[in-house]
mmCIF file of C-alpha atoms in Angstrom:
data_model
loop_
_atom_site.group_PDB
_atom_site.id
_atom_site.type_symbol
_atom_site.label_atom_id
_atom_site.label_comp_id
_atom_site.label_asym_id
_atom_site.label_seq_id
_atom_site.Cartn_x
_atom_site.Cartn_y
_atom_site.Cartn_z
ATOM 1 C CA LEU T 1 121.790 100.771 101.523
ATOM 2 C CA PRO T 2 123.160 102.274 98.723
ATOM 3 C CA LEU T 3 120.818 102.347 96.391
ATOM 4 C CA PHE T 4 119.057 104.401 98.796
ATOM 5 C CA GLU T 5 121.393 106.490 99.689
ATOM 6 C CA TYR T 6 121.499 107.250 95.128
ATOM 7 C CA LEU T 7 117.690 107.109 95.297
ATOM 8 C CA SER T 8 118.562 110.312 97.537
ATOM 9 C CA GLU T 9 120.783 111.570 95.520
ATOM 10 C CA THR T 10 118.920 111.876 91.991
ATOM 11 C CA GLN T 11 115.551 113.940 94.037
ATOM 12 C CA SER T 12 117.671 117.054 93.529
ATOM 13 C CA THR T 13 118.116 115.920 90.000
ATOM 14 C CA GLN T 14 115.484 116.277 87.063
ATOM 15 C CA ALA T 15 115.694 112.255 86.478
ATOM 16 C CA PRO T 16 114.969 111.645 90.487
ATOM 17 C CA LEU T 17 114.391 107.582 90.630
ATOM 18 C CA LYS T 18 110.112 107.255 93.033
ATOM 19 C CA LEU T 19 109.445 104.897 94.698
ATOM 20 C CA ALA T 20 106.001 103.988 95.453
ATOM 21 C CA GLY T 21 105.040 100.812 97.866
ATOM 22 C CA MET T 22 102.513 99.080 96.363
ATOM 23 C CA ASP T 23 101.361 96.401 99.590
ATOM 24 C CA VAL T 24 98.007 96.448 100.538
ATOM 25 C CA GLN T 25 98.999 95.608 103.938
ATOM 26 C CA PRO T 26 99.477 99.186 105.754
ATOM 27 C CA ILE T 27 102.908 98.706 107.719
ATOM 28 C CA GLY T 28 103.937 101.475 108.010
ATOM 29 C CA SER T 29 104.039 105.226 110.344
ATOM 30 C CA ASN T 30 102.533 107.452 107.057
ATOM 31 C CA LYS T 31 99.745 105.671 107.968
ATOM 32 C CA LYS T 32 98.879 108.004 110.656
ATOM 33 C CA ASP T 33 98.643 110.835 107.863
ATOM 34 C CA ARG T 34 95.906 108.651 105.376
ATOM 35 C CA PRO T 35 92.325 109.731 107.083
ATOM 36 C CA ARG T 36 93.552 113.810 106.825
ATOM 37 C CA PHE T 37 95.687 112.604 103.276
ATOM 38 C CA LEU T 38 91.876 110.662 102.175
ATOM 39 C CA ALA T 39 89.217 113.726 103.801
ATOM 40 C CA GLU T 40 91.585 116.629 101.859
ATOM 41 C CA SER T 41 90.881 115.133 98.300
ATOM 42 C CA ILE T 42 87.181 115.656 98.902
ATOM 43 C CA ALA T 43 87.234 118.322 100.896
ATOM 44 C CA ALA T 44 86.250 120.984 98.227
ATOM 45 C CA LEU T 45 83.795 119.174 96.700
ATOM 46 C CA ASP T 46 82.066 117.875 99.589
ATOM 47 C CA PRO T 47 83.547 118.534 103.657
ATOM 48 C CA VAL T 48 81.008 117.519 105.257
ATOM 49 C CA TYR T 49 81.460 113.653 103.454
ATOM 50 C CA ALA T 50 85.272 114.130 104.032
ATOM 51 C CA GLN T 51 84.495 114.412 107.811
ATOM 52 C CA ASP T 52 83.165 110.775 107.455
ATOM 53 C CA ILE T 53 85.664 109.644 105.275
ATOM 54 C CA HIS T 54 88.445 110.829 107.584
ATOM 55 C CA ASP T 55 86.416 109.196 110.360
ATOM 56 C CA LEU T 56 86.271 105.981 108.574
ATOM 57 C CA ASP T 57 89.639 105.702 108.195
ATOM 58 C CA SER T 58 91.002 107.156 111.726
ATOM 59 C CA THR T 59 88.544 103.834 112.945
ATOM 60 C CA PHE T 60 90.401 101.467 110.577
ATOM 61 C CA LEU T 61 94.139 102.694 112.151
ATOM 62 C CA ALA T 62 91.858 102.086 115.970
ATOM 63 C CA VAL T 63 91.154 99.038 114.597
ATOM 64 C CA TYR T 64 94.789 98.035 112.876
ATOM 65 C CA ALA T 65 96.219 99.291 116.096
ATOM 66 C CA LYS T 66 94.066 96.011 118.061
ATOM 67 C CA GLY T 67 96.592 93.268 116.402
ATOM 68 C CA SER T 68 96.162 90.710 113.706
ATOM 69 C CA LYS T 69 93.463 88.990 115.563
ATOM 70 C CA SER T 70 90.929 91.299 117.422
ATOM 71 C CA ARG T 71 91.069 93.199 113.752
ATOM 72 C CA ARG T 72 89.888 90.063 111.758
ATOM 73 C CA ALA T 73 86.687 89.892 114.693
ATOM 74 C CA HIS T 74 86.059 92.880 113.875
ATOM 75 C CA PHE T 75 86.255 93.075 110.118
ATOM 76 C CA ARG T 76 83.826 89.787 110.011
ATOM 77 C CA SER T 77 80.994 91.828 112.676
ATOM 78 C CA PRO T 78 78.653 93.609 111.317
ATOM 79 C CA GLU T 79 80.337 97.163 111.824
ATOM 80 C CA GLY T 80 83.432 95.739 109.808
ATOM 81 C CA LYS T 81 81.294 94.983 106.219
ATOM 82 C CA ASN T 82 80.026 98.669 106.918
ATOM 83 C CA MET T 83 83.557 99.675 107.041
ATOM 84 C CA LEU T 84 84.158 97.542 103.489
ATOM 85 C CA THR T 85 81.187 99.200 102.153
ATOM 86 C CA GLY T 86 82.203 102.665 103.514
ATOM 87 C CA TYR T 87 85.627 101.857 101.072
ATOM 88 C CA GLU T 88 83.659 100.900 98.358
ATOM 89 C CA GLN T 89 81.414 103.658 98.495
ATOM 90 C CA PHE T 90 84.255 106.014 98.671
ATOM 91 C CA ILE T 91 85.460 104.942 95.948
ATOM 92 C CA ASP T 92 83.088 104.600 93.523
ATOM 93 C CA TYR T 93 82.071 108.267 95.190
ATOM 94 C CA LEU T 94 85.756 109.562 93.482
ATOM 95 C CA ALA T 95 84.768 107.472 90.000
ATOM 96 C CA ASP T 96 81.865 109.902 89.331
ATOM 97 C CA GLN T 97 83.826 113.120 89.573
ATOM 98 C CA PRO T 98 84.428 115.851 86.363
ATOM 99 C CA MET T 99 88.571 115.202 87.346
ATOM 100 C CA GLN T 100 91.044 117.255 85.228
ATOM 101 C CA GLU T 101 94.504 117.057 84.972
ATOM 102 C CA GLY T 102 96.912 119.137 87.728
ATOM 103 C CA SER T 103 97.835 118.357 91.478
ATOM 104 C CA SER T 104 94.270 117.967 92.520
ATOM 105 C CA PHE T 105 93.608 115.363 89.949
ATOM 106 C CA SER T 106 96.532 113.015 91.147
ATOM 107 C CA THR T 107 95.455 113.375 94.687
ATOM 108 C CA MET T 108 92.453 112.549 93.830
ATOM 109 C CA LEU T 109 93.562 109.023 91.863
ATOM 110 C CA VAL T 110 96.005 108.692 94.716
ATOM 111 C CA ALA T 111 93.128 108.668 97.109
ATOM 112 C CA GLN T 112 90.580 106.106 95.158
ATOM 113 C CA GLN T 113 93.548 103.875 94.512
ATOM 114 C CA THR T 114 94.383 103.669 98.548
ATOM 115 C CA ALA T 115 90.800 102.870 99.113
ATOM 116 C CA ARG T 116 90.886 100.448 96.573
ATOM 117 C CA SER T 117 94.321 99.038 98.427
ATOM 118 C CA LEU T 118 92.435 99.290 101.624
ATOM 119 C CA ALA T 119 89.371 97.564 100.516
ATOM 120 C CA TRP T 120 91.747 94.066 99.275
ATOM 121 C CA TYR T 121 93.250 93.870 102.690
ATOM 122 C CA ILE T 122 89.657 94.512 104.625
ATOM 123 C CA ARG T 123 89.034 90.990 102.200
ATOM 124 C CA GLN T 124 91.936 89.434 102.584
ATOM 125 C CA GLN T 125 91.489 89.217 106.273
ATOM 126 C CA THR T 126 87.746 88.110 105.536
ATOM 127 C CA ALA T 127 88.841 85.511 103.597
ATOM 128 C CA PRO T 128 87.063 81.703 104.160
ATOM 129 C CA THR T 129 90.023 80.092 102.656
ATOM 130 C CA THR T 130 93.452 80.297 103.394
ATOM 131 C CA LYS T 131 94.004 80.319 98.813
ATOM 132 C CA GLU T 132 91.369 83.203 99.223
ATOM 133 C CA TYR T 133 93.578 85.416 101.583
ATOM 134 C CA VAL T 134 96.182 84.600 100.031
ATOM 135 C CA GLU T 135 95.012 85.854 96.526
ATOM 136 C CA ASN T 136 93.248 88.861 97.568
ATOM 137 C CA ARG T 137 96.460 90.407 98.933
ATOM 138 C CA ASP T 138 98.199 89.354 96.397
ATOM 139 C CA GLN T 139 95.702 90.774 93.670
ATOM 140 C CA GLY T 140 95.403 93.958 95.535
ATOM 141 C CA MET T 141 99.267 94.331 94.989
ATOM 142 C CA ALA T 142 99.410 93.885 91.533
ATOM 143 C CA GLU T 143 95.754 96.347 91.141
ATOM 144 C CA ASN T 144 97.973 98.693 92.647
ATOM 145 C CA LEU T 145 101.162 98.174 90.796
ATOM 146 C CA ARG T 146 99.165 98.598 87.124
ATOM 147 C CA PHE T 147 97.663 101.683 88.182
ATOM 148 C CA ILE T 148 100.796 103.109 89.398
ATOM 149 C CA ALA T 149 102.616 101.350 86.112
ATOM 150 C CA ASP T 150 99.569 102.368 83.980
ATOM 151 C CA VAL T 151 98.353 105.738 85.412
ATOM 152 C CA LEU T 152 100.380 107.462 87.258
ATOM 153 C CA TYR T 153 103.312 106.523 85.401
ATOM 154 C CA PRO T 154 102.715 104.915 82.358
ATOM 155 C CA ASP T 155 105.875 106.649 79.786
ATOM 156 C CA GLU T 156 108.277 105.032 82.708
ATOM 157 C CA LYS T 157 110.266 102.425 83.226
ATOM 158 C CA ILE T 158 109.229 100.693 86.685
ATOM 159 C CA ILE T 159 111.320 98.114 88.516
ATOM 160 C CA VAL T 160 109.491 96.327 91.326
ATOM 161 C CA TRP T 161 110.551 94.493 93.749
ATOM 162 C CA GLY T 162 108.972 91.921 96.070
ATOM 163 C CA HIS T 163 109.770 88.260 97.537
ATOM 164 C CA ASN T 164 110.178 85.291 94.969
ATOM 165 C CA PHE T 165 106.733 83.837 96.430
ATOM 166 C CA HIS T 166 104.853 86.746 95.109
ATOM 167 C CA ILE T 167 106.811 88.374 92.112
ATOM 168 C CA ARG T 168 106.415 84.321 90.296
ATOM 169 C CA HIS T 169 104.365 83.750 86.912
ATOM 170 C CA ASP T 170 102.776 81.000 88.107
ATOM 171 C CA ASN T 171 103.387 80.266 91.923
ATOM 172 C CA ILE T 172 99.972 78.146 91.783
ATOM 173 C CA SER T 173 101.685 75.112 89.570
ATOM 174 C CA ILE T 174 104.442 74.767 92.628
ATOM 175 C CA PRO T 175 102.948 71.841 95.092
ATOM 176 C CA PRO T 176 103.644 73.809 98.613
ATOM 177 C CA ASP T 177 105.464 72.810 101.809
ATOM 178 C CA SER T 178 102.727 71.320 104.413
ATOM 179 C CA VAL T 179 104.300 72.753 107.110
ATOM 180 C CA MET T 180 105.200 76.571 105.863
ATOM 181 C CA PHE T 181 102.561 79.132 105.069
ATOM 182 C CA PRO T 182 100.795 79.780 103.257
ATOM 183 C CA ASN T 183 100.649 75.207 102.626
ATOM 184 C CA VAL T 184 98.128 75.371 99.497
ATOM 185 C CA ALA T 185 98.852 76.298 95.913
ATOM 186 C CA ALA T 186 97.384 80.010 95.131
ATOM 187 C CA HIS T 187 98.264 82.407 92.407
ATOM 188 C CA THR T 188 100.431 85.806 93.162
ATOM 189 C CA MET T 189 101.294 89.170 92.708
ATOM 190 C CA GLY T 190 103.257 87.922 88.893
ATOM 191 C CA TYR T 191 100.595 86.131 87.757
ATOM 192 C CA TRP T 192 98.199 88.880 86.906
ATOM 193 C CA ALA T 193 101.640 90.657 86.158
ATOM 194 C CA ARG T 194 102.287 88.674 83.311
ATOM 195 C CA SER T 195 99.077 88.402 82.246
ATOM 196 C CA TRP T 196 98.463 91.847 81.409
ATOM 197 C CA TYR T 197 102.230 92.473 80.500
ATOM 198 C CA GLN T 198 103.585 89.400 78.773
ATOM 199 C CA SER T 199 106.862 90.718 77.850
ATOM 200 C CA ASP T 200 107.013 93.714 78.755
ATOM 201 C CA LEU T 201 107.512 91.994 82.176
ATOM 202 C CA TYR T 202 111.187 90.598 82.983
ATOM 203 C CA THR T 203 110.870 89.123 86.079
ATOM 204 C CA VAL T 204 114.230 87.369 88.006
ATOM 205 C CA GLY T 205 114.147 85.386 90.931
ATOM 206 C CA PHE T 206 116.539 85.472 93.726
ATOM 207 C CA TYR T 207 117.737 82.268 95.576
ATOM 208 C CA ALA T 208 120.900 81.703 97.808
ATOM 209 C CA HIS T 209 123.780 79.063 97.532
ATOM 210 C CA GLU T 210 123.914 78.949 101.588
ATOM 211 C CA GLY T 211 124.939 82.146 104.318
ATOM 212 C CA THR T 212 122.454 83.646 106.903
ATOM 213 C CA SER T 213 119.680 85.389 105.758
ATOM 214 C CA MET T 214 116.841 87.168 108.997
ATOM 215 C CA ASP T 215 113.370 86.304 108.704
ATOM 216 C CA ASN T 216 110.658 88.496 109.896
ATOM 217 C CA GLY T 217 110.630 88.363 113.251
ATOM 218 C CA GLY T 218 114.365 89.704 112.989
ATOM 219 C CA ASN T 219 115.465 85.996 114.072
ATOM 220 C CA ILE T 220 118.861 85.934 112.424
ATOM 221 C CA PHE T 221 118.994 82.220 110.655
ATOM 222 C CA THR T 222 121.087 79.407 108.439
ATOM 223 C CA ILE T 223 121.079 78.627 104.918
ATOM 224 C CA SER T 224 122.917 75.687 104.639
ATOM 225 C CA ARG T 225 124.374 74.467 101.267
ATOM 226 C CA PRO T 226 122.170 72.940 98.691
ATOM 227 C CA SER T 227 121.745 69.872 98.113
ATOM 228 C CA ALA T 228 123.415 67.633 94.444
ATOM 229 C CA GLY T 229 120.337 68.124 91.874
ATOM 230 C CA SER T 230 119.335 71.286 93.148
ATOM 231 C CA LEU T 231 118.850 74.626 91.347
ATOM 232 C CA GLU T 232 121.486 76.242 93.948
ATOM 233 C CA HIS T 233 123.786 73.616 93.125
ATOM 234 C CA LEU T 234 123.168 73.808 89.819
ATOM 235 C CA LEU T 235 124.357 77.538 89.311
ATOM 236 C CA TYR T 236 126.800 77.908 91.963
ATOM 237 C CA ASP T 237 130.314 78.763 90.323
ATOM 238 C CA PRO T 238 132.562 79.449 93.747
ATOM 239 C CA ASP T 239 134.617 81.679 91.919
ATOM 240 C CA SER T 240 131.971 84.121 91.385
ATOM 241 C CA GLU T 241 130.391 86.556 93.892
ATOM 242 C CA ALA T 242 126.746 85.436 92.078
ATOM 243 C CA VAL T 243 125.078 83.876 89.032
ATOM 244 C CA PHE T 244 122.737 85.304 86.729
ATOM 245 C CA ALA T 245 120.941 83.154 84.217
ATOM 246 C CA ASP T 246 118.720 84.682 81.504
ATOM 247 C CA LEU T 247 115.985 81.788 81.466
ATOM 248 C CA SER T 248 114.197 83.582 78.234
ATOM 249 C CA GLN T 249 117.339 82.668 76.190
ATOM 250 C CA ALA T 250 117.850 79.383 77.175
ATOM 251 C CA SER T 251 115.820 76.979 74.797
ATOM 252 C CA GLY T 252 115.427 74.508 77.167
ATOM 253 C CA MET T 253 117.292 70.963 75.647
ATOM 254 C CA GLY T 254 121.079 69.841 75.994
ATOM 255 C CA PRO T 255 122.745 71.161 78.524
ATOM 256 C CA THR T 256 119.640 74.139 79.385
ATOM 257 C CA ALA T 257 116.956 71.741 80.233
ATOM 258 C CA TRP T 258 116.530 72.171 83.636
ATOM 259 C CA VAL T 259 115.232 75.524 83.178
ATOM 260 C CA THR T 260 112.016 73.534 81.148
ATOM 261 C CA THR T 261 111.902 70.188 84.136
ATOM 262 C CA PRO T 262 111.073 69.779 87.655
ATOM 263 C CA ILE T 263 113.645 71.496 90.194
ATOM 264 C CA THR T 264 114.183 71.714 93.219
ATOM 265 C CA GLY T 265 114.288 75.106 94.515
ATOM 266 C CA ARG T 266 114.723 76.753 98.092
ATOM 267 C CA TYR T 267 111.964 78.550 100.052
ATOM 268 C CA ASN T 268 113.726 81.221 102.045
ATOM 269 C CA GLY T 269 116.746 79.267 101.805
ATOM 270 C CA GLU T 270 115.578 76.830 103.213
ATOM 271 C CA THR T 271 112.587 74.852 102.848
ATOM 272 C CA PRO T 272 112.816 72.771 99.173
ATOM 273 C CA LEU T 273 110.274 73.506 96.945
ATOM 274 C CA SER T 274 109.720 71.484 92.740
ATOM 275 C CA LEU T 275 109.236 74.214 90.238
ATOM 276 C CA ILE T 276 109.934 74.750 86.624
ATOM 277 C CA PRO T 277 112.656 77.374 86.772
ATOM 278 C CA LYS T 278 111.341 78.767 83.415
ATOM 279 C CA ASP T 279 107.560 78.809 84.174
ATOM 280 C CA GLN T 280 108.381 81.163 86.680
ATOM 281 C CA TYR T 281 110.809 83.333 85.821
ATOM 282 C CA ASP T 282 112.527 85.440 83.145
ATOM 283 C CA ALA T 283 115.959 85.071 85.042
ATOM 284 C CA ILE T 284 117.622 83.709 87.733
ATOM 285 C CA VAL T 285 120.423 85.436 89.815
ATOM 286 C CA LEU T 286 121.999 83.309 92.877
ATOM 287 C CA ILE T 287 124.108 84.446 95.687
ATOM 288 C CA ASN T 288 127.068 82.687 96.314
ATOM 289 C CA THR T 289 127.217 84.080 100.230
ATOM 290 C CA ALA T 290 124.032 85.384 101.483
ATOM 291 C CA SER T 291 124.550 87.980 104.942
ATOM 292 C CA PRO T 292 121.552 89.025 107.097
ATOM 293 C CA ARG T 293 119.943 92.596 106.381
ATOM 294 C CA GLU T 294 121.541 95.367 109.206
ATOM 295 C CA MET T 295 118.650 96.564 111.060
ATOM 296 C CA LEU T 296 119.486 100.546 111.234
ATOM 297 C CA TYR T 297 117.199 101.586 113.767
#
């Protein structure tokens, strides 16, 4: 909460902290304004086609509102394939337009990337395997991040906030748990980000020694004390609220040998997974006692 209060306070300064989403999943109430935004991005160029785009995206939102099972069935149907083609044609249309610096330039760029993001989402929803399902979402997120970093704000420092699963550099090397989704090894967003930005990227994984947390359904669960020899047990300091471990500076020899050898770290504070820390993160923060988020609405 203090972070968002700080974000709000900076908006009236000469250096406002800007907030942008990167997930391809269209979550949030702001999506209701998207058909109008996409249409207005080309209304001056082709008002007839602008209305077509408005209708296309309005249909998407109507399908999306029906729920996951219904929307997946629709996206796999001929109508769904036509919807994907419609977004891809819109992307190509914008790519063919002469763009000049200015507000309309930024609007068209964001509209184009929005269409790319929606196309990635449809591909995710229609993926034939779990691995492709995961990777279509995460590659789409990585592409959104690259657009923000390289196109919209090429000269800015960017802080990316995501789940450990999504930001790991080499998630595909971690043996999955058969009862946890996803139950297959797959590349995640951090894989593409690492390959593109290399030493310009610094990735921090967050873990908890114990406490409580909240799942996506709003259910609070207990994070038990970790087992001996685990990542959380190794980093634990009873006299600190949190521990910061800079893996990038660790040699991997002697007392820091654990950073380059398989060790168990818990997914969501619950499921133990085997990982080589330095292959996944540049640093780790261990929270001594975690607590669940407080929902304000």
